[in-house]
C-alpha positions as a printed Julia matrix, in Angstrom:
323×3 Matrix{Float64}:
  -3.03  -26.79   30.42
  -4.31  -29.64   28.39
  -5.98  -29.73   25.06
  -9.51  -30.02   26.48
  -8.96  -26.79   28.73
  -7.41  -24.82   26.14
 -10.58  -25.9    24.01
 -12.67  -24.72   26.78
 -10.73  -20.88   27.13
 -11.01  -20.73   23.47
 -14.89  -21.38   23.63
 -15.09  -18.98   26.65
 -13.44  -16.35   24.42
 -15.76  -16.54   21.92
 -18.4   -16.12   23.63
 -16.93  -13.14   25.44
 -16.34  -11.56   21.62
 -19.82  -12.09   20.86
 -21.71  -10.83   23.85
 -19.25   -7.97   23.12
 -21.05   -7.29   19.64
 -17.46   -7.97   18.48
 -17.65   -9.6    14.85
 -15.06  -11.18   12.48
 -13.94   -9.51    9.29
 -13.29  -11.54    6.36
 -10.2    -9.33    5.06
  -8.05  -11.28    7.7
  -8.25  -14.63    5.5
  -8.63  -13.95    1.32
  -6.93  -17.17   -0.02
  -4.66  -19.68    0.9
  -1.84  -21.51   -1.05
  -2.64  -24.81   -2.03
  -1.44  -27.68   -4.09
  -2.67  -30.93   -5.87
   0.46  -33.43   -6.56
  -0.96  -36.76   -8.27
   1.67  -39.39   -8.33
   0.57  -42.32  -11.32
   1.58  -44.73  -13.47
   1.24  -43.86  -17.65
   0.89  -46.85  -20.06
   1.83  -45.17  -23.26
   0.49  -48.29  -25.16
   2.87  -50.11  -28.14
   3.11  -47.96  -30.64
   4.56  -45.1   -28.46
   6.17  -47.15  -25.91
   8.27  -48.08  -29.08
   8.99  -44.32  -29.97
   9.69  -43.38  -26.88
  12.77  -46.38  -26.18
  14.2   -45.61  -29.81
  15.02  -42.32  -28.3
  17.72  -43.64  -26.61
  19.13  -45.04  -29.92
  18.8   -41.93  -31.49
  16.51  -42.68  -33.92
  12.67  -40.95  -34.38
   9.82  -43.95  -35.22
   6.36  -43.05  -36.94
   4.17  -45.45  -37.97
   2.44  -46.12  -41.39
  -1.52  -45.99  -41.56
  -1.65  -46.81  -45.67
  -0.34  -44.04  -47.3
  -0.1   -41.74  -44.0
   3.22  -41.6   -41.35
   2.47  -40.35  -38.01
   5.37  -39.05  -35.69
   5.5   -39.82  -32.91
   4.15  -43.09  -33.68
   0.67  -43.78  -32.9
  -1.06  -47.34  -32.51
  -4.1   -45.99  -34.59
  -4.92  -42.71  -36.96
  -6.8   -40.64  -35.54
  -8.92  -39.99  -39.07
  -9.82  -43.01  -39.56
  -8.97  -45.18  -36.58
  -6.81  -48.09  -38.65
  -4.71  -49.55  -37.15
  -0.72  -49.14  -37.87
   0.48  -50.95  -40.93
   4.31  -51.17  -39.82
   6.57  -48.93  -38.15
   9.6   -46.89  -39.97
  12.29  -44.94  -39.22
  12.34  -41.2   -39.75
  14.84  -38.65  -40.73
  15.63  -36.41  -37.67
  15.39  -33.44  -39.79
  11.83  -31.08  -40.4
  10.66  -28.17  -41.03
   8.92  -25.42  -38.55
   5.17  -24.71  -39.43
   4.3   -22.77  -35.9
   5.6   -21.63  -32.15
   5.13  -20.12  -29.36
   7.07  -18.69  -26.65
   5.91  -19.68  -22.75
   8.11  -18.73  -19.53
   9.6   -21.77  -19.7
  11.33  -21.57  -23.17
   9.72  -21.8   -26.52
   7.56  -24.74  -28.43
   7.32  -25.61  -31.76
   5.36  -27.72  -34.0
   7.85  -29.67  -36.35
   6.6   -31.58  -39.57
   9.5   -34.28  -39.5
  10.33  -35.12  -43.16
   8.18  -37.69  -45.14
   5.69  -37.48  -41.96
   1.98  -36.32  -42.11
   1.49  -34.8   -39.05
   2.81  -32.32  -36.79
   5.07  -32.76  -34.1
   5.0   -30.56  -31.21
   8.61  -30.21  -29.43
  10.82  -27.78  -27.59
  12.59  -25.72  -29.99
  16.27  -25.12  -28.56
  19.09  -22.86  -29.13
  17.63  -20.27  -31.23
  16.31  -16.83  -29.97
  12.47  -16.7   -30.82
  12.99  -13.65  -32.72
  15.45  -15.62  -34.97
  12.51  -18.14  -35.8
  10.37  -18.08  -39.35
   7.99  -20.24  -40.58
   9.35  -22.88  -43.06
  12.84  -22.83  -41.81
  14.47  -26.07  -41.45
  15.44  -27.65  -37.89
  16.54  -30.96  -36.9
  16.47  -32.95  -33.52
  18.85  -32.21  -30.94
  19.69  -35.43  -28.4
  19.95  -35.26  -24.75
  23.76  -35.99  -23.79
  22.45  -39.01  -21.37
  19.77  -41.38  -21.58
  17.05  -41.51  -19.41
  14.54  -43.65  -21.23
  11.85  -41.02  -21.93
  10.96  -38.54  -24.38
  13.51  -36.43  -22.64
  15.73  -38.33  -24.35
  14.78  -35.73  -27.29
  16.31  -32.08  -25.98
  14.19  -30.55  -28.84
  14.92  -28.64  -32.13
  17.44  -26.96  -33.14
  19.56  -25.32  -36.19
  19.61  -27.6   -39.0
  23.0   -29.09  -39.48
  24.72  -31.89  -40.85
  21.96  -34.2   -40.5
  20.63  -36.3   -43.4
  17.02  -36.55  -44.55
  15.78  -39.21  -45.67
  12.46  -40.91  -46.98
  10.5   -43.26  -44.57
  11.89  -46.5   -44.11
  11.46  -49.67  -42.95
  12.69  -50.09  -39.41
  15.18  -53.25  -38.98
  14.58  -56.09  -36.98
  16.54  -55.14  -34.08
  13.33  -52.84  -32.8
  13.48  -51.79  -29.43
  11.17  -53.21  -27.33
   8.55  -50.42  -26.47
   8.61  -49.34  -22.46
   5.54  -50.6   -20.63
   5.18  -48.06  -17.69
   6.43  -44.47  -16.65
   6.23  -43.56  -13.35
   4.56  -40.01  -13.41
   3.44  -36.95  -10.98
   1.38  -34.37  -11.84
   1.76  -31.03   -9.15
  -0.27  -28.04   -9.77
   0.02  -25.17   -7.59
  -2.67  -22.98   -7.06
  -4.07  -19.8    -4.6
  -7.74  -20.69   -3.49
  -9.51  -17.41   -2.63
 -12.13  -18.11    0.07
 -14.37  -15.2    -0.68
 -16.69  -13.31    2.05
 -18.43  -16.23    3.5
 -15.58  -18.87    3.41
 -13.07  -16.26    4.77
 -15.05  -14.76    7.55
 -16.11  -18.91    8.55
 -12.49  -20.05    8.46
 -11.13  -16.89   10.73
 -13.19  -17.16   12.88
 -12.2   -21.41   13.3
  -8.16  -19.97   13.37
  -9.16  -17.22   15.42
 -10.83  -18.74   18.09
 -12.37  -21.92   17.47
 -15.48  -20.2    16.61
 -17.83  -22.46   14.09
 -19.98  -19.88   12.06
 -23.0   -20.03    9.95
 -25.17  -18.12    8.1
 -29.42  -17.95    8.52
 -31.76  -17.75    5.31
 -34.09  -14.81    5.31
 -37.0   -16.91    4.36
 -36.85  -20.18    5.52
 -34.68  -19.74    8.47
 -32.11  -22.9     7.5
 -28.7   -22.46    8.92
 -25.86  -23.14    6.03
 -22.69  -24.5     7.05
 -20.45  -23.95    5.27
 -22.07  -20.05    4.99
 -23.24  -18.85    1.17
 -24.7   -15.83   -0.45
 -28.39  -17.68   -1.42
 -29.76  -20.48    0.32
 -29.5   -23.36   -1.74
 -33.68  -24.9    -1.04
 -35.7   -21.69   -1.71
 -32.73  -19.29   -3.27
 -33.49  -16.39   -0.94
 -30.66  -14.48   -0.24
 -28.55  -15.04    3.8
 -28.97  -12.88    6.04
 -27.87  -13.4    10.05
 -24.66  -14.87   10.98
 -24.79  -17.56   13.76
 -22.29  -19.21   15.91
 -22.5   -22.91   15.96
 -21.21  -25.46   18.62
 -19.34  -27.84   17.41
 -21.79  -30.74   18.3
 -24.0   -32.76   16.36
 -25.3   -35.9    15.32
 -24.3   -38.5    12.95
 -26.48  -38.6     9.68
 -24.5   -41.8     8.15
 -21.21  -42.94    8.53
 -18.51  -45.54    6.57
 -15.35  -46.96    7.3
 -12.69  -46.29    4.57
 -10.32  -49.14    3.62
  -8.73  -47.92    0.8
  -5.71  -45.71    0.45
  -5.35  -43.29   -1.16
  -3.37  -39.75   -1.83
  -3.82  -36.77    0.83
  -5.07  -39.11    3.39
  -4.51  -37.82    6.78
  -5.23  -40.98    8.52
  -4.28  -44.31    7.79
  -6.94  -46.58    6.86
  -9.18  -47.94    8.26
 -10.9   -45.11    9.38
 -14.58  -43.7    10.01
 -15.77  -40.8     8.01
 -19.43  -39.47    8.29
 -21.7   -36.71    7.79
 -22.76  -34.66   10.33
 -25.75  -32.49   11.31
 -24.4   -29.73   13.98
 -26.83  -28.56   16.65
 -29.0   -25.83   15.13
 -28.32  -26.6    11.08
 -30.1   -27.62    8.21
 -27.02  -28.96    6.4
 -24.45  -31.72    6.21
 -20.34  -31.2     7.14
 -18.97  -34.47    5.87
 -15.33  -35.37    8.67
 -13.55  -37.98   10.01
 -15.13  -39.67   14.03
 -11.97  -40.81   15.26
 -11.47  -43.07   18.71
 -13.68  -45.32   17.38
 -12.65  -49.01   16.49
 -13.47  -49.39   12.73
 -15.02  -52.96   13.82
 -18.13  -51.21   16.5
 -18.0   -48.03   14.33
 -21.91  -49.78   12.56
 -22.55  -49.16   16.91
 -20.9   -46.51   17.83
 -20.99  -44.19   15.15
 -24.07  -45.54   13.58
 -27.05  -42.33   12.51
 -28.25  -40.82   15.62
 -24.86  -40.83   17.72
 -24.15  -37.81   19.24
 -20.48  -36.04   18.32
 -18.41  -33.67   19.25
 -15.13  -31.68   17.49
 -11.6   -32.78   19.42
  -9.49  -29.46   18.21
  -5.78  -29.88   16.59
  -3.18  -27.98   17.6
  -2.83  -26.44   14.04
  -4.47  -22.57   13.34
  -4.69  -23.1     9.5
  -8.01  -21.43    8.9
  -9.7   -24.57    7.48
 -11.95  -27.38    9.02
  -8.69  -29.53    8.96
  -8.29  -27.56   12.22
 -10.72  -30.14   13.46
  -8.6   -33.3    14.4
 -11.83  -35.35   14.29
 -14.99  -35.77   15.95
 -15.48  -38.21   19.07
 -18.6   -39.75   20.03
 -19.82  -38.31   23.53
């Protein structure tokens, strides 16, 4: 059976449900697991560029504002907004003013000797309940270098390490690192609610597009809501949808970027489906980014092409092919 067949069953099965009277519940789909992961670039600028490469020498670098050290060091004071005077060498030794313990092991804000403002750093190999405000703790150095402010483990026990008042850095400064490559991944359960879970069940289920009608002005919403969002009367009747339309306006997308599921270029447009009063913004795909001002231009006539996938979600929708 090919795709367009199967497509065809699954419509026919649909409609079977709802002569039937048969309608979707949205217990079946409450949430689904999802994730942003942001891969960049961080520029952390001169001043802590510098800190963060003297790391690897074992050595902590504030910088001097007039009469006021900052650690780590900062290109301006945030007080004032003067620029740094010089930079100097701290003593890897402090004292604890605060904490607090997360699942992930305990942090601590560290004045550093003969520095003015707090620093806020893992505190390592002591049990929280063996921590007081005011005792002394001194920096604790990652066995290998990796050129960033892991470099630092953290606090720990004070020791044999000497204090020592601000001073001068020599000449032999290292140079401060230009660029980090950084990603940022937060995980995170998306709960789809009444009217998102009983549309997106019914699209896993079987390929059935639903929206909801206004009890005053009659507009169809897609995606479905509680209130209709033009006169703020509550929804009331459910109604199925084909999944055909017409273009409203369309673009062609040259740039990449993350989550992408097509390469560029590619056509992406909004579209008006056949019976509702709102937009549902997707990808027209078997177009040729060159005719898609033609063929896909406002006023051509669409239609869903089905993926193989069942995720509950309009990425179910492989795109939308001009008839």
């Amino acid at each position: 059976m090919t795709g367009r067949e199967m497509t065809i069953v699954d419509e026919q099965r649909s409609s079977e449900k709802l002569l039937a009277g048969e309608e979707y519940s949205s217990e079946k789909l409450t949430s689904f697991s999802a994730q942003i992961k942001m891969p960049y670039t961080l520029t952390p600028g001169k001043a802590t560029g510098i800190f963060i490469a003297e790391l690897a020498n074992r050595r902590l670098i504030g910088s001097r504002h007039g009469a006021s050290v900052l650690v780590p060091a900062q290109d301006f004071i945030g007080t004032t907004g003067e620029p740094a005077d010089a930079f100097v060498e701290v003593a890897p030794v402090g004292t604890l003013q605060a904490w607090t313990t997360t699942g992930k092991g305990t942090l601590g804000l560290v004045l550093v000797d003969g520095a003015d403002s707090g620093f806020l750093q893992k505190i390592v190999g002591i049990e929280p309940s063996d921590l007081s405000v005011g005792m002394r703790v001194e920096a604790v150095w990652a066995d290998e270098s990796t050129g960033t402010i892991l470099d630092l483990a953290g606090f720990g026990v004070a020791g044999n390490a000497r204090s020592f008042a601000p001073r001068v850095t020599p000449q032999d400064l290292a140079e401060p690192i230009q660029q980090i490559d950084y990603s940022m991944t937060l995980d995170y359960e998306h709960a789809y609610g009444y009217y998102y879970g009983t549309l997106f069940d019914g699209v896993r289920s079987d390929r059935r597009i639903r929206g909801i009608k206004c009890s005053e002005c009659a507009r169809v919403l897609l995606p479905p809501r509680a209130v209709c969002d033009v006169c703020f009367a509550p929804t009331s009747e459910w109604v199925d949808i084909a999944a055909i339309g017409t273009i409203q306006a369309s673009s062609v997308v040259h740039v990449e970027f993350v989550g992408q599921r097509l390469a560029p270029p590619y056509v992406y447009a909004e579209i008006v489906l056949d019976g509702t009063s709102t937009r549902l913004i997707h990808m027209v795909g078997s177009v040729d980014p060159i005719e898609a001002k033609t063929l896909a231009a406002p006023g051509a006539r669409v239609r869903a092409v089905w993926s193989d996938r069942r995720t509950g979600s309009l990425g179910d929708i492989e795109y939308f092919e001009v008839i």
